[in-house]
Amino acid sequence: MTTGPLLMGVVNVTPDSFSDGGRWLEPDAAIAHGRELLAEGADILDIGGESTRPGATRPLLEEELGRVVPVITALAAEGATISVDTMRAEVAEAALAAGARILNDVSGGLADPRILEVAAAADVPYVAMHWRAHSDHMRDFATYDGPGGVVGAVCDELGARVDALLAAGIRPERIILDPGLGFAKGAEHNWELLAHLDRLAALGYPLLVGASRKTFLGRLLADDSGSPRPVDQREAANVALTTELARARVWGIRVHDVRSSRDALRVVARLEQEGAR
């Protein structure tokens, strides 16, 4: 029985994602990886066909559709709960038709406002992430000089997105918010947001957090020369963060290595069970 946050296992059907670009590009490989993540304890599979790493360029619509629809179709047919990671209304529509049940839009409707209409009409959960610009130039927007700093800005800007979602007809109980770690944010911005998740939770909506394998963890673990820890060697730090996110009562945690995060959640749940006696 699942306790604590939901674990959203990442299936990148892309050639250029920062963590595992190309490993699951072919449909059969992506489907097999999705099955593996489910066996390891994933509650949701987040399937995306567009890399959003810093500097990434966007695929054509046809490319994104060709990457995600076959994978969603196969895994949804096997009973998996599928989230589609997309900023495009056309991809959202096709993914829902293929069996997806959650829309995870890193732009929160800013990249393609029509996706909000799709979410409202389908009446499915919609994840709105804090976002300021596409990946190829988002670093230009990593400035938070207002009196509330990055936490105040993210709260204000996500609040504005909530207003837009509600105006589009998305029901409040379908809205999930994501602080957007690494998106138009430096390492210190990410740590500050993680330390003040209570401020984001005060907006009144469940939170999804995705920190897995991101650069700010690599920089925290840098070697003596200042070189960040390689992507595939950051999991222990991510497990520690998963533990803290569980204690913060977030709704979901987006991860690449499901098994280790599931183990961490089991430890937290067992300790809380003991403490409740």
Short mmCIF file of C-alpha atoms in Angstrom, two decimals:
data_model
loop_
_atom_site.label_atom_id
_atom_site.label_comp_id
_atom_site.label_asym_id
_atom_site.label_seq_id
_atom_site.Cartn_x
_atom_site.Cartn_y
_atom_site.Cartn_z
CA MET A 1 0.00 0.00 0.00
CA THR A 2 1.34 3.41 -1.04
CA THR A 3 1.93 5.90 1.75
CA GLY A 4 3.32 9.41 1.66
CA PRO A 5 4.01 11.26 -1.57
CA LEU A 6 3.28 9.68 -4.91
CA LEU A 7 6.36 8.73 -6.90
CA MET A 8 6.34 9.89 -10.52
CA GLY A 9 8.83 7.85 -12.52
CA VAL A 10 10.45 9.68 -15.44
CA VAL A 11 10.40 8.16 -18.92
CA ASN A 12 12.32 10.48 -21.26
CA VAL A 13 11.53 9.51 -24.85
CA THR A 14 14.13 11.96 -26.11
CA PRO A 15 17.61 11.97 -27.63
CA ASP A 16 18.91 14.83 -25.49
CA SER A 17 17.55 14.83 -21.93
CA PHE A 18 20.23 15.79 -19.41
CA SER A 19 19.93 12.64 -17.31
CA ASP A 20 19.49 9.78 -19.77
CA GLY A 21 19.15 11.28 -23.23
CA GLY A 22 18.73 8.62 -25.91
CA ARG A 23 18.49 5.59 -23.64
CA TRP A 24 14.72 5.31 -24.02
CA LEU A 25 14.22 7.00 -27.39
CA GLU A 26 12.99 3.88 -29.16
CA PRO A 27 9.40 2.96 -28.21
CA ASP A 28 10.22 -0.60 -27.16
CA ALA A 29 13.01 0.63 -24.88
CA ALA A 30 10.77 3.31 -23.34
CA ILE A 31 7.95 0.83 -22.76
CA ALA A 32 10.32 -1.63 -21.12
CA HIS A 33 11.73 1.12 -18.92
CA GLY A 34 8.23 2.17 -17.89
CA ARG A 35 7.45 -1.39 -16.86
CA GLU A 36 10.67 -1.50 -14.84
CA LEU A 37 9.78 1.72 -13.00
CA LEU A 38 6.33 0.34 -12.19
CA ALA A 39 7.88 -2.83 -10.80
CA GLU A 40 10.13 -0.68 -8.62
CA GLY A 41 7.16 1.12 -7.12
CA ALA A 42 6.26 4.07 -9.35
CA ASP A 43 2.72 5.33 -8.81
CA ILE A 44 2.72 7.40 -12.01
CA LEU A 45 4.81 7.29 -15.19
CA ASP A 46 5.67 10.74 -16.54
CA ILE A 47 6.25 10.32 -20.27
CA GLY A 48 7.78 13.19 -22.20
CA GLY A 49 9.07 13.70 -25.73
CA GLU A 50 10.69 17.12 -25.35
CA SER A 51 13.88 17.73 -23.42
CA THR A 52 13.72 20.78 -21.17
CA ARG A 53 17.39 20.76 -20.12
CA PRO A 54 19.03 24.20 -20.23
CA GLY A 55 19.83 25.11 -23.82
CA ALA A 56 17.59 22.48 -25.40
CA THR A 57 15.78 23.28 -28.63
CA ARG A 58 12.22 22.16 -29.23
CA PRO A 59 11.31 19.15 -31.39
CA LEU A 60 8.75 19.48 -34.14
CA LEU A 61 5.19 18.71 -33.13
CA GLU A 62 5.20 15.57 -35.27
CA GLU A 63 8.40 14.38 -33.59
CA GLU A 64 6.98 14.83 -30.10
CA LEU A 65 3.76 13.05 -31.01
CA GLY A 66 5.68 10.17 -32.60
CA ARG A 67 7.79 9.74 -29.50
CA VAL A 68 5.14 9.72 -26.78
CA VAL A 69 1.89 8.39 -28.24
CA PRO A 70 3.04 4.78 -28.88
CA VAL A 71 4.60 4.56 -25.42
CA ILE A 72 1.54 5.97 -23.67
CA THR A 73 -0.77 3.71 -25.64
CA ALA A 74 1.14 0.57 -24.66
CA LEU A 75 1.65 1.36 -20.99
CA ALA A 76 -1.85 2.75 -20.41
CA ALA A 77 -3.29 -0.43 -21.94
CA GLU A 78 -1.42 -2.36 -19.25
CA GLY A 79 -3.06 -0.30 -16.52
CA ALA A 80 -0.36 2.24 -15.75
CA THR A 81 -1.32 5.71 -14.56
CA ILE A 82 0.26 7.97 -17.15
CA SER A 83 1.20 11.63 -16.95
CA VAL A 84 2.22 13.31 -20.19
CA ASP A 85 4.99 15.87 -19.88
CA THR A 86 4.17 18.38 -22.61
CA MET A 87 3.64 22.08 -23.27
CA ARG A 88 1.58 21.55 -26.43
CA ALA A 89 -2.20 21.32 -26.58
CA GLU A 90 -2.07 18.97 -29.57
CA VAL A 91 0.20 16.54 -27.72
CA ALA A 92 -1.97 16.76 -24.62
CA GLU A 93 -5.07 15.88 -26.67
CA ALA A 94 -3.36 12.94 -28.36
CA ALA A 95 -1.91 11.69 -25.07
CA LEU A 96 -5.28 11.77 -23.35
CA ALA A 97 -6.83 9.90 -26.27
CA ALA A 98 -4.04 7.31 -25.91
CA GLY A 99 -4.79 6.79 -22.21
CA ALA A 100 -2.90 9.46 -20.26
CA ARG A 101 -4.70 10.64 -17.13
CA ILE A 102 -2.60 13.62 -15.97
CA LEU A 103 -1.23 16.65 -17.83
CA ASN A 104 2.18 17.85 -16.63
CA ASP A 105 2.88 21.19 -18.28
CA VAL A 106 6.21 22.74 -17.31
CA SER A 107 5.05 26.07 -18.72
CA GLY A 108 1.83 26.21 -16.72
CA GLY A 109 -0.08 27.14 -19.85
CA LEU A 110 2.22 29.99 -20.89
CA ALA A 111 3.77 28.20 -23.86
CA ASP A 112 0.41 27.18 -25.35
CA PRO A 113 -2.62 28.69 -23.61
CA ARG A 114 -4.98 26.29 -25.41
CA ILE A 115 -3.67 23.43 -23.27
CA LEU A 116 -5.73 24.88 -20.42
CA GLU A 117 -8.89 24.37 -22.49
CA VAL A 118 -7.82 20.77 -23.11
CA ALA A 119 -7.28 20.17 -19.39
CA ALA A 120 -10.61 21.75 -18.47
CA ALA A 121 -12.56 19.78 -21.08
CA ALA A 122 -10.95 16.48 -20.05
CA ASP A 123 -11.31 17.28 -16.33
CA VAL A 124 -7.97 15.67 -15.48
CA PRO A 125 -5.30 16.68 -12.97
CA TYR A 126 -3.13 19.47 -14.35
CA VAL A 127 0.37 20.22 -13.07
CA ALA A 128 1.34 23.85 -13.52
CA MET A 129 5.05 24.49 -13.06
CA HIS A 130 6.73 27.84 -12.45
CA TRP A 131 8.22 28.82 -15.81
CA ARG A 132 9.46 31.98 -17.45
CA ALA A 133 10.91 31.01 -20.83
CA HIS A 134 11.84 28.11 -23.08
CA SER A 135 14.97 26.12 -22.31
CA ASP A 136 17.14 27.70 -24.99
CA HIS A 137 17.09 31.06 -23.20
CA MET A 138 15.58 30.50 -19.75
CA ARG A 139 18.90 31.33 -18.06
CA ASP A 140 18.34 34.94 -19.12
CA PHE A 141 15.37 35.08 -16.74
CA ALA A 142 17.01 33.70 -13.58
CA THR A 143 16.81 37.02 -11.73
CA TYR A 144 14.77 37.52 -8.58
CA ASP A 145 15.57 40.95 -7.21
CA GLY A 146 12.17 41.79 -5.75
CA PRO A 147 11.65 42.18 -2.00
CA GLY A 148 10.39 38.62 -1.63
CA GLY A 149 13.27 37.10 -3.57
CA VAL A 150 12.77 33.88 -5.48
CA VAL A 151 10.20 32.50 -3.03
CA GLY A 152 8.00 35.57 -3.28
CA ALA A 153 8.30 35.70 -7.05
CA VAL A 154 7.46 32.02 -7.52
CA CYS A 155 4.48 32.29 -5.17
CA ASP A 156 3.20 35.38 -6.97
CA GLU A 157 3.73 33.97 -10.46
CA LEU A 158 2.23 30.59 -9.63
CA GLY A 159 -0.70 32.40 -8.04
CA ALA A 160 -1.24 34.22 -11.32
CA ARG A 161 -1.18 30.91 -13.16
CA VAL A 162 -3.78 29.51 -10.78
CA ASP A 163 -6.03 32.44 -11.65
CA ALA A 164 -5.58 31.64 -15.35
CA LEU A 165 -6.31 27.95 -14.78
CA LEU A 166 -9.47 28.68 -12.87
CA ALA A 167 -10.58 31.18 -15.51
CA ALA A 168 -10.09 28.50 -18.17
CA GLY A 169 -12.48 26.19 -16.31
CA ILE A 170 -10.02 23.86 -14.57
CA ARG A 171 -11.55 22.82 -11.25
CA PRO A 172 -9.52 23.73 -8.13
CA GLU A 173 -9.27 20.11 -7.04
CA ARG A 174 -7.52 19.27 -10.34
CA ILE A 175 -4.69 21.77 -9.87
CA ILE A 176 -1.19 20.72 -8.76
CA LEU A 177 1.71 23.19 -8.54
CA ASP A 178 5.43 22.68 -9.15
CA PRO A 179 8.10 25.22 -8.10
CA GLY A 180 10.12 24.46 -11.22
CA LEU A 181 13.54 23.72 -9.74
CA GLY A 182 16.23 24.51 -12.30
CA PHE A 183 13.93 26.35 -14.66
CA ALA A 184 15.18 29.94 -14.88
CA LYS A 185 16.76 29.38 -11.48
CA GLY A 186 20.27 29.06 -10.16
CA ALA A 187 21.39 26.60 -7.51
CA GLU A 188 20.81 29.01 -4.62
CA HIS A 189 17.29 29.73 -5.90
CA ASN A 190 16.51 26.01 -5.84
CA TRP A 191 17.75 25.56 -2.28
CA GLU A 192 15.80 28.58 -1.09
CA LEU A 193 12.60 27.25 -2.64
CA LEU A 194 13.12 23.82 -1.09
CA ALA A 195 13.65 25.42 2.31
CA HIS A 196 10.36 27.33 2.01
CA LEU A 197 7.96 24.83 0.49
CA ASP A 198 5.53 25.78 3.23
CA ARG A 199 5.12 29.16 1.52
CA LEU A 200 4.22 27.45 -1.73
CA ALA A 201 1.89 25.02 0.02
CA ALA A 202 0.10 28.02 1.53
CA LEU A 203 -1.24 28.76 -1.95
CA GLY A 204 -3.63 25.91 -1.17
CA TYR A 205 -2.74 23.33 -3.80
CA PRO A 206 -0.80 20.04 -3.78
CA LEU A 207 2.88 20.28 -4.72
CA LEU A 208 4.92 18.20 -7.14
CA VAL A 209 8.70 18.56 -6.79
CA GLY A 210 11.27 17.42 -9.32
CA ALA A 211 14.89 17.64 -8.15
CA SER A 212 16.20 14.28 -9.35
CA ARG A 213 19.71 14.40 -10.83
CA LYS A 214 19.57 18.16 -11.38
CA THR A 215 22.65 20.37 -11.61
CA PHE A 216 22.26 22.00 -8.21
CA LEU A 217 22.76 18.58 -6.60
CA GLY A 218 25.83 17.99 -8.74
CA ARG A 219 27.27 21.33 -7.63
CA LEU A 220 26.59 20.56 -3.99
CA LEU A 221 28.64 17.37 -4.42
CA ALA A 222 31.43 18.96 -6.48
CA ASP A 223 34.94 17.58 -6.14
CA ASP A 224 37.97 19.53 -4.90
CA SER A 225 38.49 21.06 -8.35
CA GLY A 226 34.93 22.37 -8.40
CA SER A 227 33.67 19.93 -11.02
CA PRO A 228 30.05 18.92 -10.36
CA ARG A 229 29.33 15.31 -9.45
CA PRO A 230 28.33 13.43 -12.65
CA VAL A 231 24.61 13.00 -13.31
CA ASP A 232 24.61 9.26 -12.63
CA GLN A 233 26.30 9.71 -9.21
CA ARG A 234 23.81 12.04 -7.53
CA GLU A 235 21.25 9.51 -6.34
CA ALA A 236 22.29 9.37 -2.68
CA ALA A 237 21.71 13.12 -2.40
CA ASN A 238 18.37 12.76 -4.12
CA VAL A 239 17.31 10.04 -1.67
CA ALA A 240 18.11 12.40 1.21
CA LEU A 241 15.99 15.05 -0.45
CA THR A 242 13.16 12.55 -1.03
CA THR A 243 13.11 11.93 2.72
CA GLU A 244 12.78 15.64 3.43
CA LEU A 245 10.07 16.08 0.80
CA ALA A 246 8.11 13.25 2.38
CA ARG A 247 8.30 15.02 5.73
CA ALA A 248 7.15 18.22 4.02
CA ARG A 249 3.99 16.37 2.87
CA VAL A 250 4.33 17.15 -0.80
CA TRP A 251 1.82 15.48 -3.13
CA GLY A 252 4.38 13.94 -5.45
CA ILE A 253 8.08 13.57 -6.19
CA ARG A 254 9.37 13.23 -9.74
CA VAL A 255 12.34 10.81 -9.84
CA HIS A 256 14.49 8.82 -12.22
CA ASP A 257 15.50 6.04 -9.80
CA VAL A 258 12.22 4.86 -8.32
CA ARG A 259 13.56 2.00 -6.23
CA SER A 260 15.81 4.14 -4.04
CA SER A 261 13.13 6.77 -3.49
CA ARG A 262 10.55 4.10 -2.67
CA ASP A 263 12.95 2.68 -0.09
CA ALA A 264 13.36 6.14 1.45
CA LEU A 265 9.58 6.60 1.66
CA ARG A 266 9.23 3.24 3.38
CA VAL A 267 11.74 4.28 6.02
CA VAL A 268 9.89 7.55 6.65
CA ALA A 269 6.54 5.77 6.84
CA ARG A 270 7.88 3.17 9.28
CA LEU A 271 9.30 5.80 11.59
CA GLU A 272 6.07 7.79 11.51
CA GLN A 273 4.12 4.62 12.28
CA GLU A 274 6.33 3.99 15.30
CA GLY A 275 6.04 7.60 16.42
CA ALA A 276 2.25 7.42 16.29
CA ARG A 277 2.08 4.55 18.79
#
